[in-house]
Amino acid sequence: ATTHPLWPQIEKLTIEQLGYAQQDVEGGVWQLFAEEGEMKMYRRELEEDGLVVDPLKAVHQVRGATAHEMVHHFWSPDVRFEWDTSIEQMTVLDRISADTLIFLQLHKRVWPTAQRDALFWSHIREISSSDPANGKAHDTWIVCNQSAEHPDAPNDGKYVRIDLTVCFVCQTFIDPPPAEGQPITRDNLLVKITYCSVVNPGGWAPASVLRAVYKREYPKFLKRFTQYVVDKCADQPIAF
Ligand SMILES: O=S(=O)(CCO)c1ccc(-c2ccc(C3CCCC3)c([C@H]3C[C@H]3c3ccccn3)c2)cc1
């Protein structure tokens, strides 16, 4: 699949988004707008042609799951409806490779804005692996979602098409390490999560409405997703 025409863009954007996600949120450019327990949500106020396109960066950490488990459930079409309450319809239009799919999603209408759809490629990749037993190095995984075009989903104006760039980066920590010679259990798992998104709503929507919706929806979205994975994996063997 590395011969697919999208491959150079997928490769370039995935590396760029990894760097972007790993940049610290200090330095004052990011404004903390929501905080719940370990989850901190930041935004930068940005408008393009009068449209709110506020970049968002969320950092979170949860116990009981691995980076691989988190990103797999974020990427997999099979479980999307189990956690993503923002969508009404979802289709996989193409499987570019085993780790890259093209999604077409119809998002629930957010009153008073018009209903939106999103067409994007979604790529999952392990960035670094490690030997979980030594507890030193930690594995990092990323999912990148980037708006794309596709002949089967022309932007025919039936819905307002949003433009999105999303990255979801997770890193596993063995913390606290198990006692000498003891196996790693889920009590030893800590996963650090960074979620970055830039969503251009595609058509006019009042800035005040969008910012209120972002403030309400994103914290709910990330909390619900991470809790879903921890609950789903609780009684399963650990997938590093
Ligand atoms: O992380 S993903 O790739 C997961 C795959 O689904 C993702 C997440 C969120 C969105 C999305 C799509 C539309 C909207 C708005 C724009 C104008 C009116 C609807 C929003 C804003 C409203 C915010 C929001 C955030 C989270 C959940 C729902 N609503 C977000 C798209 C993709």
Tab-separated table of N, CA, C and O in Angstrom, residues 47 49-53 110-114 116 160 200-211 213-214:
chain	number	residue	atom	x	y	z
A	47	GLU	N	-9.631	32.254	13.921
A	47	GLU	CA	-10.745	32.316	12.979
A	47	GLU	C	-10.181	32.427	11.574
A	47	GLU	O	-9.150	33.056	11.386
A	49	ASP	N	-11.611	33.326	7.739
A	49	ASP	CA	-12.761	33.926	7.035
A	49	ASP	C	-13.978	33.946	7.968
A	49	ASP	O	-15.053	33.456	7.617
A	50	GLY	N	-13.763	34.425	9.187
A	50	GLY	CA	-14.894	34.612	10.104
A	50	GLY	C	-15.410	33.309	10.687
A	50	GLY	O	-16.396	33.279	11.415
A	51	LEU	N	-14.698	32.172	10.378
A	51	LEU	CA	-15.137	30.873	10.922
A	51	LEU	C	-14.222	30.484	12.077
A	51	LEU	O	-13.000	30.589	11.963
A	52	VAL	N	-14.816	29.995	13.144
A	52	VAL	CA	-14.024	29.520	14.285
A	52	VAL	C	-13.334	28.209	13.886
A	52	VAL	O	-13.997	27.251	13.504
A	53	VAL	N	-12.004	28.193	13.913
A	53	VAL	CA	-11.283	26.938	13.646
A	53	VAL	C	-10.322	26.667	14.794
A	53	VAL	O	-9.232	26.129	14.583
A	110	VAL	N	-25.881	19.791	15.213
A	110	VAL	CA	-25.711	20.564	16.452
A	110	VAL	C	-26.510	21.849	16.259
A	110	VAL	O	-26.078	22.743	15.529
A	111	TRP	N	-27.683	21.895	16.857
A	111	TRP	CA	-28.552	23.065	16.692
A	111	TRP	C	-27.798	24.286	17.161
A	111	TRP	O	-27.049	24.237	18.154
A	112	PRO	N	-27.936	25.480	16.545
A	112	PRO	CA	-28.744	25.755	15.357
A	112	PRO	C	-27.955	25.612	14.049
A	112	PRO	O	-28.380	26.078	13.018
A	113	THR	N	-26.781	24.930	14.109
A	113	THR	CA	-25.961	24.839	12.880
A	113	THR	C	-26.550	23.769	11.953
A	113	THR	O	-27.266	22.872	12.397
A	114	ALA	N	-26.161	23.848	10.680
A	114	ALA	CA	-26.621	22.846	9.692
A	114	ALA	C	-25.871	21.537	9.946
A	114	ALA	O	-24.790	21.537	10.548
A	116	ARG	N	-23.490	18.382	9.515
A	116	ARG	CA	-22.163	18.241	8.886
A	116	ARG	C	-21.838	16.801	8.558
A	116	ARG	O	-22.266	15.884	9.274
A	160	VAL	N	-23.072	20.077	5.082
A	160	VAL	CA	-21.889	20.933	5.094
A	160	VAL	C	-20.709	20.030	5.414
A	160	VAL	O	-20.712	19.291	6.398
A	200	ASN	N	-12.446	22.650	10.822
A	200	ASN	CA	-13.037	23.815	10.163
A	200	ASN	C	-14.480	23.443	9.869
A	200	ASN	O	-14.723	22.499	9.108
A	201	PRO	N	-15.447	24.123	10.456
A	201	PRO	CA	-16.842	23.696	10.335
A	201	PRO	C	-17.394	23.736	8.917
A	201	PRO	O	-18.485	23.239	8.665
A	202	GLY	N	-16.626	24.307	8.007
A	202	GLY	CA	-16.987	24.199	6.586
A	202	GLY	C	-17.999	25.212	6.124
A	202	GLY	O	-17.943	25.673	4.997
A	203	GLY	N	-18.948	25.522	6.933
A	203	GLY	CA	-19.914	26.540	6.506
A	203	GLY	C	-20.152	27.434	7.701
A	203	GLY	O	-19.752	27.101	8.817
A	204	TRP	N	-20.812	28.571	7.490
A	204	TRP	CA	-20.910	29.537	8.577
A	204	TRP	C	-21.608	28.930	9.800
A	204	TRP	O	-22.566	28.188	9.700
A	205	ALA	N	-21.063	29.209	10.962
A	205	ALA	CA	-21.722	28.849	12.231
A	205	ALA	C	-21.281	29.923	13.222
A	205	ALA	O	-20.096	30.271	13.254
A	206	PRO	N	-22.181	30.440	14.012
A	206	PRO	CA	-21.845	31.546	14.921
A	206	PRO	C	-20.696	31.169	15.873
A	206	PRO	O	-20.730	30.086	16.467
A	207	ALA	N	-19.702	32.032	15.948
A	207	ALA	CA	-18.515	31.761	16.784
A	207	ALA	C	-18.934	31.413	18.213
A	207	ALA	O	-18.448	30.431	18.786
A	208	SER	N	-19.877	32.164	18.751
A	208	SER	CA	-20.273	31.934	20.158
A	208	SER	C	-20.888	30.535	20.297
A	208	SER	O	-20.596	29.806	21.231
A	209	VAL	N	-21.692	30.133	19.310
A	209	VAL	CA	-22.319	28.802	19.359
A	209	VAL	C	-21.238	27.725	19.271
A	209	VAL	O	-21.186	26.798	20.076
A	210	LEU	N	-20.317	27.867	18.297
A	210	LEU	CA	-19.288	26.831	18.112
A	210	LEU	C	-18.429	26.688	19.357
A	210	LEU	O	-18.164	25.584	19.817
A	211	ARG	N	-18.014	27.829	19.920
A	211	ARG	CA	-17.130	27.752	21.094
A	211	ARG	C	-17.869	27.111	22.257
A	211	ARG	O	-17.292	26.323	23.005
A	213	VAL	N	-20.266	24.851	21.945
A	213	VAL	CA	-20.387	23.421	21.623
A	213	VAL	C	-19.059	22.707	21.876
A	213	VAL	O	-19.001	21.645	22.482
A	214	TYR	N	-17.951	23.330	21.449
A	214	TYR	CA	-16.624	22.732	21.680
A	214	TYR	C	-16.420	22.538	23.173
A	214	TYR	O	-15.999	21.471	23.620
